[in-house]
XYZ file of N, CA, C and O in Angstrom:
832
model
N -31.825 -1.890 1.411
C -31.441 -0.739 0.592
C -30.010 -0.501 0.425
O -29.228 -0.857 1.405
N -29.533 -0.100 -0.824
C -28.321 -0.257 -1.046
C -27.697 1.234 -1.198
O -28.486 2.122 -1.535
N -26.496 1.404 -0.643
C -25.749 2.762 -0.803
C -24.334 2.571 -1.484
O -23.612 1.681 -0.718
N -24.189 3.204 -2.777
C -22.846 2.850 -3.480
C -22.027 4.173 -3.261
O -22.495 5.392 -3.529
N -20.844 4.008 -2.777
C -20.032 5.161 -2.592
C -18.839 4.924 -3.627
O -18.030 3.919 -3.536
N -18.232 6.098 -4.230
C -16.969 6.094 -5.055
C -15.921 6.419 -3.912
O -16.144 7.051 -3.094
N -14.694 5.804 -4.217
C -13.692 5.916 -3.125
C -12.997 7.337 -3.196
O -13.174 7.917 -2.194
N -12.596 7.896 -4.264
C -11.710 9.007 -4.182
C -12.820 10.219 -4.337
O -13.765 10.473 -5.184
N -12.728 11.115 -3.297
C -13.369 12.469 -2.976
C -14.598 12.003 -2.315
O -15.393 13.110 -2.024
N -14.980 10.791 -2.053
C -16.227 10.632 -1.425
C -15.831 10.114 0.058
O -16.112 10.402 1.039
N -15.178 8.792 0.002
C -14.664 8.273 1.174
C -13.257 8.898 1.556
O -12.829 8.995 2.761
N -12.627 9.161 0.605
C -11.248 10.061 0.964
C -11.474 11.402 0.376
O -12.463 11.881 -0.128
N -10.610 12.063 0.741
C -10.532 13.713 0.715
C -10.487 13.998 -0.972
O -10.932 15.267 -1.301
N -9.800 13.240 -1.649
C -9.300 13.587 -2.988
C -8.252 14.683 -3.119
O -7.939 15.138 -4.166
N -7.447 14.677 -1.949
C -6.171 15.462 -1.904
C -5.183 14.547 -2.056
O -4.710 14.036 -0.620
N -4.370 14.285 -2.947
C -3.147 13.434 -2.926
C -1.931 14.216 -2.617
O -1.671 15.294 -2.644
N -0.968 13.375 -1.994
C 0.292 13.509 -1.735
C 1.203 12.537 -2.372
O 0.987 11.320 -2.358
N 2.363 12.995 -3.050
C 3.294 12.058 -3.710
C 4.173 11.528 -2.790
O 4.979 12.242 -1.899
N 4.126 10.121 -2.762
C 4.782 9.354 -1.589
C 6.170 8.804 -2.217
O 7.169 8.728 -1.495
N 6.089 8.164 -3.335
C 7.113 7.572 -3.987
C 7.390 8.036 -5.545
O 6.445 8.204 -5.963
N 8.648 8.297 -6.105
C 8.864 8.505 -7.406
C 10.121 7.806 -7.575
O 11.214 8.289 -7.131
N 10.145 6.621 -8.447
C 11.279 5.991 -8.808
C 11.663 6.253 -10.265
O 10.793 5.897 -11.088
N 12.900 6.406 -10.592
C 13.220 6.544 -11.993
C 13.414 4.939 -12.530
O 14.031 4.138 -11.831
N 12.954 4.926 -13.725
C 13.214 3.431 -14.361
C 14.116 3.675 -15.600
O 13.875 4.495 -16.318
N 15.087 2.884 -15.520
C 16.170 2.801 -16.738
C 16.969 4.111 -16.668
O 17.228 4.810 -15.578
N 17.719 4.265 -17.734
C 18.860 5.499 -17.588
C 18.557 6.414 -18.668
O 19.413 7.275 -18.751
N 17.303 6.519 -19.201
C 17.229 7.519 -20.360
C 17.075 8.852 -19.641
O 16.952 9.886 -20.294
N 16.440 8.886 -18.475
C 16.015 10.106 -17.989
C 16.220 10.234 -16.292
O 16.159 9.170 -15.802
N 16.523 11.449 -15.869
C 16.843 11.392 -14.532
C 15.598 11.856 -13.838
O 14.594 12.035 -14.355
N 15.768 11.881 -12.444
C 14.421 12.161 -11.736
C 13.861 13.752 -11.964
O 12.602 13.628 -12.121
N 14.774 14.640 -12.346
C 14.155 16.006 -12.687
C 13.426 15.918 -13.969
O 12.335 16.528 -14.207
N 14.005 15.095 -14.845
C 13.337 14.852 -16.232
C 12.082 14.300 -16.239
O 11.211 14.586 -16.788
N 12.043 13.203 -15.332
C 10.984 12.562 -15.243
C 9.589 13.312 -14.699
O 8.470 13.417 -15.263
N 10.164 14.094 -13.546
C 9.054 14.985 -12.911
C 8.661 16.083 -13.679
O 7.298 16.451 -13.719
N 9.450 16.697 -14.615
C 9.197 17.722 -15.447
C 8.269 17.080 -16.533
O 7.163 17.806 -17.020
N 8.418 16.119 -16.983
C 7.515 15.308 -17.814
C 6.343 15.041 -17.432
O 5.211 15.264 -17.961
N 6.232 14.532 -16.358
C 4.908 14.249 -15.528
C 4.117 15.630 -15.290
O 2.967 15.757 -15.678
N 4.961 16.688 -15.081
C 4.170 17.958 -14.950
C 3.552 18.465 -16.197
O 2.401 19.021 -16.252
N 4.401 18.426 -17.298
C 3.822 18.647 -18.638
C 2.589 17.798 -19.049
O 1.720 18.263 -19.612
N 2.917 16.461 -18.609
C 1.503 15.620 -19.074
C 0.321 15.867 -18.331
O -0.805 15.739 -18.807
N 0.647 16.203 -17.071
C -0.535 16.218 -16.263
C -1.307 17.799 -16.175
O -2.100 17.892 -15.499
N -0.483 18.722 -16.496
C -0.924 20.297 -16.461
C -2.293 20.551 -16.931
O -3.057 21.172 -16.240
N -2.590 19.675 -18.335
C -3.988 19.987 -18.818
C -5.032 19.304 -18.141
O -6.259 19.537 -18.589
N -4.759 18.394 -17.084
C -5.728 17.609 -16.601
C -6.437 18.173 -15.389
O -5.867 18.971 -14.781
N -7.640 17.793 -15.277
C -8.429 18.334 -14.056
C -8.535 17.459 -12.893
O -8.831 17.538 -11.702
N -8.085 16.175 -13.043
C -8.091 15.017 -12.062
C -7.322 15.508 -10.852
O -6.090 16.224 -10.836
N -7.798 15.335 -9.493
C -6.844 15.643 -8.394
C -5.527 15.211 -8.346
O -4.383 15.707 -7.842
N -5.265 13.934 -9.077
C -4.037 13.241 -8.907
C -3.406 14.051 -9.781
O -1.886 14.315 -9.521
N -3.630 14.710 -10.872
C -2.808 15.399 -11.776
C -2.089 16.668 -11.155
O -0.876 16.881 -11.221
N -3.113 17.449 -10.179
C -2.693 18.385 -9.594
C -1.543 18.235 -8.793
O -0.478 18.816 -8.404
N -1.668 16.939 -8.045
C -0.424 16.580 -7.103
C 0.702 16.580 -7.725
O 1.861 16.785 -7.286
N 0.810 15.772 -9.092
C 2.061 15.530 -9.813
C 2.546 16.995 -10.086
O 3.811 17.209 -10.028
N 1.767 17.805 -10.521
C 2.443 19.212 -11.051
C 2.811 20.123 -9.674
O 3.949 20.432 -9.843
N 2.146 19.955 -8.565
C 2.734 20.581 -7.547
C 3.903 19.931 -6.810
O 4.809 20.554 -6.317
N 4.114 18.528 -6.958
C 5.338 17.842 -6.404
C 6.516 18.412 -7.199
O 7.647 18.581 -6.851
N 6.427 18.665 -8.521
C 7.409 19.191 -9.378
C 7.824 20.521 -8.959
O 8.931 20.891 -8.821
N 6.730 21.416 -8.889
C 6.833 22.701 -8.413
C 7.707 22.763 -6.954
O 8.754 23.630 -6.748
N 7.410 21.853 -5.971
C 8.116 21.909 -4.748
C 9.581 21.676 -4.881
O 10.227 21.922 -3.838
N 9.748 20.958 -5.858
C 11.166 20.628 -6.218
C 11.989 21.706 -7.003
O 12.852 21.284 -7.388
N 11.139 22.751 -7.236
C 11.781 23.789 -8.238
C 11.702 23.326 -9.595
O 12.469 23.954 -10.523
N 10.872 22.465 -9.894
C 10.872 21.865 -11.366
C 9.642 22.263 -12.226
O 8.420 21.969 -11.616
N 9.790 23.044 -13.324
C 8.546 23.276 -14.185
C 8.493 22.378 -15.278
O 9.181 21.547 -15.516
N 7.540 22.634 -16.156
C 7.436 21.903 -17.364
C 8.531 21.963 -18.338
O 8.969 23.194 -18.092
N 8.951 21.095 -18.945
C 10.286 21.338 -19.918
C 9.929 22.306 -21.043
O 8.724 22.547 -21.475
N 10.779 23.131 -21.228
C 10.585 24.285 -22.055
C 11.117 23.820 -23.618
O 11.905 22.829 -23.630
N 10.812 24.425 -24.414
C 11.059 24.140 -25.847
C 10.697 22.973 -26.269
O 11.604 21.943 -27.006
N 9.694 22.337 -25.880
C 9.029 21.247 -26.224
C 7.693 21.228 -26.816
O 6.905 22.405 -26.444
N 7.244 20.485 -27.620
C 6.006 20.703 -28.254
C 4.950 19.606 -27.811
O 5.406 18.524 -27.921
N 3.987 19.834 -27.411
C 2.855 18.773 -26.757
C 1.625 18.985 -27.598
O 1.060 20.239 -27.807
N 1.045 18.047 -28.304
C 0.168 18.007 -29.113
C -0.731 16.738 -28.764
O -0.375 15.639 -28.128
N -2.038 16.561 -29.149
C -2.941 15.547 -29.132
C -2.895 14.998 -27.616
O -3.142 13.714 -27.352
N -3.143 15.862 -26.620
C -3.320 15.489 -25.403
C -4.829 14.959 -25.068
O -5.833 15.730 -25.397
N -5.036 13.714 -24.693
C -6.135 13.125 -24.434
C -6.312 12.381 -23.208
O -5.163 11.738 -22.638
N -7.563 12.113 -22.670
C -7.682 11.505 -21.506
C -7.968 9.922 -21.960
O -8.898 9.955 -22.770
N -7.541 9.050 -21.231
C -7.726 7.519 -21.396
C -8.600 7.147 -20.309
O -8.036 7.053 -19.299
N -9.988 7.092 -20.673
C -10.864 6.621 -19.498
C -10.316 5.564 -18.690
O -10.224 4.411 -19.137
N -10.218 5.816 -17.351
C -9.955 4.556 -16.410
C -8.574 4.428 -16.506
O -8.172 3.065 -15.820
N -7.825 4.890 -17.216
C -6.390 4.336 -17.586
C -5.287 5.363 -17.202
O -4.399 5.235 -16.534
N -5.519 6.595 -17.832
C -4.587 7.885 -17.611
C -4.829 8.886 -18.687
O -5.781 9.123 -19.244
N -3.556 9.374 -19.012
C -3.534 10.150 -20.145
C -2.559 10.052 -21.264
O -1.366 9.236 -20.826
N -2.696 10.589 -22.438
C -1.558 10.409 -23.455
C -1.335 11.608 -24.182
O -2.338 12.526 -24.251
N -0.252 11.798 -24.805
C -0.007 13.019 -25.657
C 1.193 12.732 -26.319
O 2.165 11.912 -26.267
N 1.248 13.520 -27.593
C 2.621 13.507 -28.199
C 3.460 14.649 -27.901
O 3.169 15.745 -27.901
N 4.630 14.293 -27.443
C 5.630 15.167 -27.045
C 6.952 15.125 -28.155
O 7.669 14.150 -28.051
N 7.232 16.224 -28.698
C 8.160 16.304 -29.817
C 8.151 15.000 -30.465
O 9.138 14.361 -30.772
N 6.763 14.993 -31.015
C 6.526 13.758 -31.936
C 6.697 12.518 -31.490
O 7.003 11.549 -32.137
N 6.738 12.249 -30.245
C 6.722 11.120 -29.330
C 5.488 10.618 -28.693
O 5.234 11.704 -27.929
N 4.983 9.483 -28.551
C 3.844 9.387 -28.004
C 4.296 9.142 -26.496
O 5.182 8.313 -26.085
N 3.546 9.958 -25.348
C 3.823 9.794 -23.981
C 2.649 9.346 -23.256
O 1.754 9.930 -23.589
N 2.922 8.420 -22.187
C 1.743 7.872 -21.619
C 1.931 8.178 -20.025
O 3.016 7.754 -19.652
N 1.019 8.421 -19.244
C 0.927 8.571 -17.985
C -0.328 7.846 -17.370
O -1.442 8.333 -17.808
N -0.052 6.896 -16.497
C -1.475 6.006 -16.246
C -1.006 4.895 -15.081
O 0.025 4.785 -14.603
N -2.053 4.072 -15.073
C -2.021 3.187 -14.068
C -1.475 1.527 -14.763
O -1.126 1.632 -16.041
N -1.313 0.730 -13.862
C -1.016 -0.485 -14.553
C -1.782 -1.168 -15.731
O -1.135 -1.674 -16.591
N -2.965 -1.024 -15.636
C -3.858 -1.511 -16.670
C -3.671 -0.914 -18.019
O -3.467 -1.581 -19.076
N -3.195 0.430 -18.025
C -2.790 1.075 -19.284
C -1.522 0.620 -19.781
O -1.334 0.067 -21.059
N -0.569 0.415 -18.790
C 0.831 -0.284 -19.299
C 0.809 -1.813 -19.672
O 1.674 -1.972 -20.254
N -0.161 -2.275 -19.006
C -0.389 -3.850 -19.436
C -0.748 -3.873 -20.880
O -0.447 -4.636 -21.880
N -1.921 -2.954 -21.023
C -2.351 -2.841 -22.531
C -1.312 -2.493 -23.728
O -1.407 -2.972 -24.651
N -0.356 -1.547 -23.236
C 0.777 -1.216 -24.001
C 1.887 -2.229 -24.378
O 2.664 -1.984 -25.215
N 1.647 -3.156 -23.441
C 2.910 -4.283 -23.479
C 4.162 -3.622 -22.836
O 5.017 -4.487 -23.109
N 4.062 -2.603 -21.905
C 5.201 -2.231 -21.401
C 5.344 -2.680 -19.840
O 6.703 -2.585 -19.499
N 4.323 -3.042 -19.296
C 4.569 -3.181 -17.886
C 5.346 -4.733 -17.626
O 6.191 -4.468 -16.560
N 5.349 -5.582 -18.615
C 6.107 -6.745 -18.377
C 7.672 -6.448 -18.494
O 8.421 -7.199 -18.240
N 7.881 -5.294 -18.970
C 9.433 -4.960 -19.320
C 10.071 -4.503 -17.848
O 11.245 -4.426 -17.837
N 9.196 -4.377 -16.735
C 9.771 -3.924 -15.584
C 10.371 -5.224 -14.870
O 9.972 -6.373 -15.049
N 11.536 -4.882 -14.033
C 12.114 -6.061 -13.596
C 11.441 -6.517 -12.118
O 10.342 -5.724 -11.795
N 11.715 -7.587 -11.707
C 11.042 -8.082 -10.612
C 10.809 -7.227 -9.370
O 9.775 -6.923 -8.617
N 12.088 -6.365 -9.062
C 12.194 -5.590 -7.867
C 11.179 -4.350 -8.164
O 10.524 -3.924 -7.136
N 11.149 -4.009 -9.335
C 10.178 -2.689 -9.518
C 8.840 -3.220 -9.536
O 8.051 -2.502 -8.965
N 8.535 -4.459 -9.839
C 7.108 -5.087 -9.752
C 6.717 -5.036 -8.406
O 5.593 -4.765 -7.922
N 7.635 -5.552 -7.473
C 7.526 -5.756 -6.012
C 7.183 -4.493 -5.418
O 6.350 -4.447 -4.623
N 8.001 -3.251 -5.899
C 7.732 -2.157 -5.242
C 6.293 -1.601 -5.614
O 5.464 -1.052 -4.841
N 6.017 -1.723 -6.700
C 4.525 -1.200 -7.280
C 3.512 -2.088 -6.459
O 2.678 -1.375 -5.855
N 3.701 -3.232 -6.430
C 2.681 -4.101 -5.372
C 2.875 -3.787 -3.825
O 1.675 -3.683 -3.500
N 3.858 -3.491 -3.478
C 4.008 -3.168 -1.994
C 3.356 -1.744 -1.771
O 2.571 -1.652 -0.832
N 3.722 -0.663 -2.743
C 3.031 0.589 -2.507
C 1.393 0.320 -2.575
O 0.561 1.006 -1.827
N 0.999 -0.579 -3.488
C -0.518 -0.623 -3.457
C -1.170 -1.329 -2.209
O -2.329 -0.975 -1.892
N -0.416 -2.351 -1.811
C -0.733 -3.031 -0.723
C -0.673 -1.979 0.431
O -1.476 -2.211 1.697
N 0.029 -0.793 0.570
C -0.029 0.037 1.622
C -1.161 0.982 1.323
O -1.106 2.021 2.202
N -1.865 0.790 0.318
C -2.772 1.900 0.443
C -2.839 2.956 -0.724
O -3.666 3.864 -0.944
N -1.693 3.000 -1.558
C -1.248 4.030 -2.371
C -1.993 3.674 -3.642
O -2.174 2.587 -4.072
N -2.009 4.736 -4.739
C -2.513 4.776 -5.829
C -1.124 4.753 -6.726
O -0.338 5.746 -6.579
N -0.907 3.811 -7.610
C 0.206 3.571 -8.252
C 0.049 3.925 -9.836
O -0.870 3.509 -10.369
N 1.330 4.791 -10.321
C 1.117 5.060 -11.679
C 2.508 5.162 -12.349
O 3.490 4.898 -11.553
N 2.498 5.062 -13.705
C 3.833 4.848 -14.431
C 3.813 5.970 -15.604
O 2.781 6.405 -15.951
N 5.008 6.273 -15.961
C 5.176 7.315 -17.205
C 6.071 6.539 -18.162
O 7.055 5.990 -17.832
N 5.516 6.469 -19.436
C 6.246 5.857 -20.420
C 6.430 6.697 -21.537
O 5.625 7.483 -21.977
N 7.326 6.462 -22.416
C 7.853 7.107 -23.741
C 7.876 6.179 -24.856
O 8.686 5.302 -24.776
N 7.446 6.557 -25.947
C 7.408 5.749 -27.128
C 8.967 5.488 -27.468
O 9.814 6.347 -27.498
N 9.235 4.287 -27.847
C 10.608 4.013 -28.190
C 11.604 3.768 -27.180
O 12.684 3.102 -27.166
N 11.095 4.086 -25.814
C 12.039 3.900 -24.663
C 11.337 2.897 -23.626
O 12.020 1.989 -23.171
N 10.113 3.090 -23.388
C 9.335 2.270 -22.522
C 9.023 2.963 -21.056
O 8.952 4.243 -21.317
N 9.002 2.391 -20.124
C 8.628 2.981 -18.813
C 9.849 3.621 -18.239
O 10.934 3.165 -18.205
N 9.712 5.082 -18.142
C 10.962 5.789 -17.374
C 10.763 6.144 -15.974
O 11.587 6.625 -15.433
N 9.443 6.020 -15.492
C 9.337 6.273 -14.018
C 8.044 5.655 -13.474
O 7.120 5.407 -14.188
N 8.034 5.442 -12.205
C 6.846 4.807 -11.635
C 6.729 5.559 -10.275
O 7.738 6.212 -9.641
N 5.385 5.961 -9.840
C 5.182 6.856 -8.590
C 3.868 6.164 -7.964
O 3.055 5.424 -8.317
N 3.883 6.799 -6.681
C 2.828 6.269 -5.923
C 2.369 7.541 -5.092
O 3.061 8.489 -4.668
N 1.070 7.813 -5.060
C 0.161 9.006 -4.368
C -0.636 8.324 -3.386
O -1.222 7.219 -3.632
N -0.913 8.964 -2.347
C -1.740 8.634 -1.228
C -2.886 9.715 -1.089
O -2.496 10.857 -1.028
N -3.958 9.285 -0.760
C -5.043 10.126 -0.439
C -5.698 9.806 1.053
O -5.926 8.707 1.281
N -5.854 10.794 1.754
C -6.226 10.736 3.153
C -7.758 10.324 3.170
O -8.420 10.906 2.554
N -8.141 9.236 4.125
C -9.591 8.949 4.290
C -10.345 10.167 5.101
O -9.554 10.718 6.158
N -11.192 10.431 4.951
C -12.222 11.581 5.441
C -12.395 11.177 6.892
O -12.706 10.133 7.201
N -12.209 12.103 7.818
C -12.123 11.989 9.172
C -13.713 11.138 9.613
O -13.783 10.375 10.440
N -14.778 11.675 8.831
C -15.878 11.365 9.355
C -16.583 10.206 8.430
O -17.407 9.311 8.975
N -15.455 9.554 7.611
C -16.109 8.430 6.722
C -16.435 7.189 7.414
O -17.594 6.616 7.434
N -15.591 6.860 8.454
C -15.867 5.517 9.065
C -17.156 5.505 9.991
O -18.134 4.726 10.019
N -17.499 6.742 10.670
C -18.545 6.985 11.526
C -19.941 6.925 10.533
O -20.729 6.234 10.883
N -19.607 7.654 9.469
C -21.016 7.526 8.617
C -21.473 6.413 7.957
O -22.461 5.840 8.081
N -20.224 5.506 7.593
C -20.437 4.280 7.060
C -20.983 3.210 8.173
O -21.903 2.324 7.864
N -20.600 3.317 9.171
C -20.879 2.474 10.364
C -22.354 2.698 10.675
O -23.053 1.828 10.911
N -22.731 3.887 10.745
C -24.234 4.365 10.911
C -25.052 3.870 9.965
O -26.277 3.325 10.198
N -24.654 3.979 8.549
C -25.520 3.440 7.615
C -25.725 2.042 7.770
O -26.852 1.483 7.507
N -24.520 1.285 7.982
C -24.737 -0.354 8.222
C -25.548 -0.598 9.314
O -26.441 -1.607 9.264
N -25.471 -0.039 10.446
C -26.282 0.005 11.725
C -27.745 0.078 11.403
O -28.552 -0.563 12.229
N -28.014 1.050 10.512
C -29.411 1.443 10.187
C -29.999 0.541 8.884
O -30.897 0.729 8.430
N -29.119 -0.692 8.716
C -29.694 -1.626 7.691
C -29.376 -1.423 6.251
O -29.839 -1.971 5.398
N -28.482 -0.298 6.027
C -28.114 -0.081 4.489
C -26.889 -1.057 4.080
O -26.130 -1.266 5.036
N -26.890 -1.382 2.989
C -25.865 -2.431 2.346
C -25.073 -1.258 1.532
O -25.337 -0.989 0.710
N -23.916 -1.225 2.247
C -22.866 0.035 1.685
C -21.873 -0.610 0.741
O -21.182 -1.713 1.355
N -21.526 -0.162 -0.476
C -20.582 -0.863 -1.347
C -19.576 0.395 -1.717
O -20.129 1.485 -2.036
N -18.310 0.101 -1.814
C -17.513 1.053 -2.430
C -16.825 0.767 -3.695
O -16.676 -0.490 -3.964
N -16.832 1.462 -4.666
C -16.523 1.370 -6.226
C -15.035 2.273 -6.377
O -15.209 3.296 -5.888
N -14.186 1.586 -7.025
C -12.961 2.406 -7.144
C -12.381 1.854 -8.586
O -12.462 0.722 -8.698
N -11.642 2.760 -9.282
C -10.900 2.313 -10.223
C -9.490 1.896 -9.991
O -8.583 1.351 -10.759
N -9.295 2.116 -8.696
C -7.886 1.928 -8.060
C -7.516 0.353 -7.989
O -8.441 -0.676 -8.354
N -6.486 -0.063 -7.620
C -6.118 -1.510 -7.533
C -6.631 -2.257 -6.302
O -7.271 -1.583 -5.468
N -6.565 -3.523 -6.500
C -7.372 -4.310 -5.413
C -6.678 -3.943 -3.854
O -7.577 -3.720 -3.105
N -5.383 -3.899 -3.918
C -4.728 -3.701 -2.629
C -5.061 -2.360 -1.979
O -5.366 -2.273 -0.945
N -5.078 -1.324 -2.814
C -5.198 0.038 -2.174
C -6.729 0.160 -1.830
O -6.978 0.804 -0.764
N -7.663 -0.542 -2.519
C -9.124 -0.420 -2.475
C -9.391 -1.211 -1.076
O -9.934 -0.634 -0.419
N -8.637 -2.318 -0.897
C -8.936 -3.012 0.564
C -8.502 -2.224 1.460
O -9.097 -2.394 2.764
N -7.265 -1.618 1.460
C -6.689 -0.888 2.587
C -7.822 0.400 3.226
O -7.935 0.355 4.185
N -8.356 0.923 1.972
C -9.271 2.129 2.056
C -10.743 1.486 3.013
O -11.260 1.779 3.788
N -11.057 0.514 2.034
C -12.437 -0.422 2.714
C -12.251 -0.589 3.995
O -13.271 -0.533 4.801
N -11.535 -1.576 4.307
C -11.272 -2.130 5.674
C -11.172 -1.012 6.729
O -11.531 -0.959 7.724
N -10.370 0.088 6.524
C -10.331 1.106 7.443
C -11.622 1.889 7.704
O -11.676 2.420 8.988
N -12.494 1.834 6.786
C -13.809 2.321 7.135
C -14.986 1.317 7.583
O -16.169 1.774 7.543
N -14.356 0.157 7.893
C -15.237 -0.921 8.310
C -16.080 -1.624 7.243
O -17.174 -2.156 7.532
N -15.615 -1.750 5.885
C -16.467 -2.341 4.851
C -15.876 -3.843 4.733
O -14.681 -4.197 4.752
N -16.746 -4.935 4.507
C -16.206 -6.158 4.265
C -15.640 -6.301 3.023
O -15.864 -5.470 2.146
N -14.968 -7.243 2.679
C -14.162 -7.573 1.597
C -15.020 -7.618 0.320
O -14.984 -6.902 -0.671
N -16.287 -8.240 0.604
C -17.231 -8.396 -0.550
C -17.850 -7.113 -0.993
O -18.620 -7.139 -1.918
N -17.716 -6.357 -0.205
C -18.454 -4.726 -0.383
C -17.534 -3.933 -1.141
O -17.820 -2.780 -1.483
N -16.373 -4.276 -1.361
C -15.084 -3.470 -2.121
C -14.870 -3.933 -3.661
O -14.559 -5.194 -3.724
N -15.259 -3.134 -4.688
C -15.096 -3.369 -5.822
C -14.013 -2.468 -6.489
O -14.149 -1.290 -6.475
N -12.965 -3.135 -7.105
C -11.834 -2.508 -7.560
C -11.491 -2.755 -9.041
O -12.253 -3.195 -9.676
N -10.573 -1.865 -9.480
C -10.290 -2.093 -11.051
C -11.446 -1.785 -11.874
O -11.302 -2.275 -12.974
N -12.245 -0.860 -11.508
C -13.427 -0.533 -12.251
C -13.230 0.785 -13.402
O -12.574 1.794 -12.648
N -13.588 0.504 -14.541
C -13.625 1.559 -15.537
C -14.997 2.390 -15.123
O -15.993 2.028 -14.431
N -14.967 3.819 -15.584
C -16.022 4.567 -15.291
C -17.600 3.843 -15.851
O -18.362 3.897 -15.147
N -17.436 3.384 -17.027
C -18.541 2.480 -17.402
C -18.932 1.505 -16.635
O -20.371 0.893 -16.402
N -18.017 0.754 -16.066
C -18.259 -0.420 -15.088
C -19.012 0.089 -13.976
O -19.962 -0.486 -13.418
N -18.879 1.298 -13.474
C -19.476 1.695 -12.223
C -20.932 2.240 -12.519
O -21.934 1.904 -11.748
N -21.144 2.665 -13.785
C -22.404 2.907 -14.209
C -23.134 1.662 -14.266
O -24.440 1.568 -13.908
N -22.553 0.615 -15.165
C -23.381 -0.496 -15.132
C -23.737 -1.155 -13.786
O -24.744 -1.712 -13.740
N -22.748 -1.062 -12.850
C -23.007 -1.715 -11.495
C -24.151 -1.047 -10.884
O -25.128 -1.890 -10.358
N -24.270 0.392 -10.825
C -25.509 1.020 -10.347
C -26.771 0.741 -11.180
O -27.789 0.510 -10.625
N -26.503 0.518 -12.509
C -27.711 0.317 -13.189
C -28.316 -1.098 -13.096
O -29.549 -1.339 -13.151
N -27.443 -1.965 -12.749
C -28.194 -3.405 -12.209
C -29.115 -3.058 -11.039
O -30.182 -3.937 -11.017
N -28.793 -2.243 -10.054
C -29.950 -1.993 -9.075
C -31.146 -1.500 -9.575
O -32.352 -1.995 -8.955
N -30.986 -0.647 -10.576
C -32.140 0.044 -10.913
C -33.114 -0.778 -11.782
O -34.253 -0.903 -11.463
N -32.274 -1.963 -12.281
C -33.242 -2.822 -13.109
C -33.818 -3.778 -12.093
O -35.073 -4.065 -12.220
N -33.090 -4.191 -11.030
C -33.873 -4.923 -10.066
C -34.937 -4.391 -9.413
O -36.014 -4.866 -9.062
N -34.825 -3.025 -8.948
C -36.158 -2.297 -8.584
C -37.170 -2.234 -9.377
O -38.450 -2.293 -8.845
N -36.930 -1.960 -10.603
C -38.198 -2.089 -11.625
C -38.752 -3.508 -11.670
O -40.040 -3.414 -11.629
């Protein structure tokens, strides 16, 4: 019998903390990057969005005033996008910025930082502006539920095959998976929402 668990909000608490925020380039300072992040994430319901909005509030930074935000939309498995003062702005993961052709513009040190954050178990994101490129990179961390390891160990001891699915990076997924006692082959990362549904669907087909 198989048990499939989503990482965020199931194995972890779904309550993120902002661990790192680095400004990229010279077009925006830290306050401007945080303000734009708050503006972009304000309409979203994902726990990670609330973390970025709250991080800005803690530093006394609100959404920028006298700006126009339109066409806000969620990019499944990637992040969010909107037009801010008639420029496209994106906030999301490496997959999104690879697709946009912007990730490759980061220098080697910035890419190393992103990989390091991910290998430490963090969720890494970026913010980019049309015509400018990536202006900031950040890392948020989500606490593993206190009971997660015992529950998963109990399931495995009782003969269940436990698998973890996540849209997060391979490094972050493995840190969480190993912490709760899952073998590497039971950890599946970089998944889009439809990939998760397809994965679960294959078990249903096998049972029929």
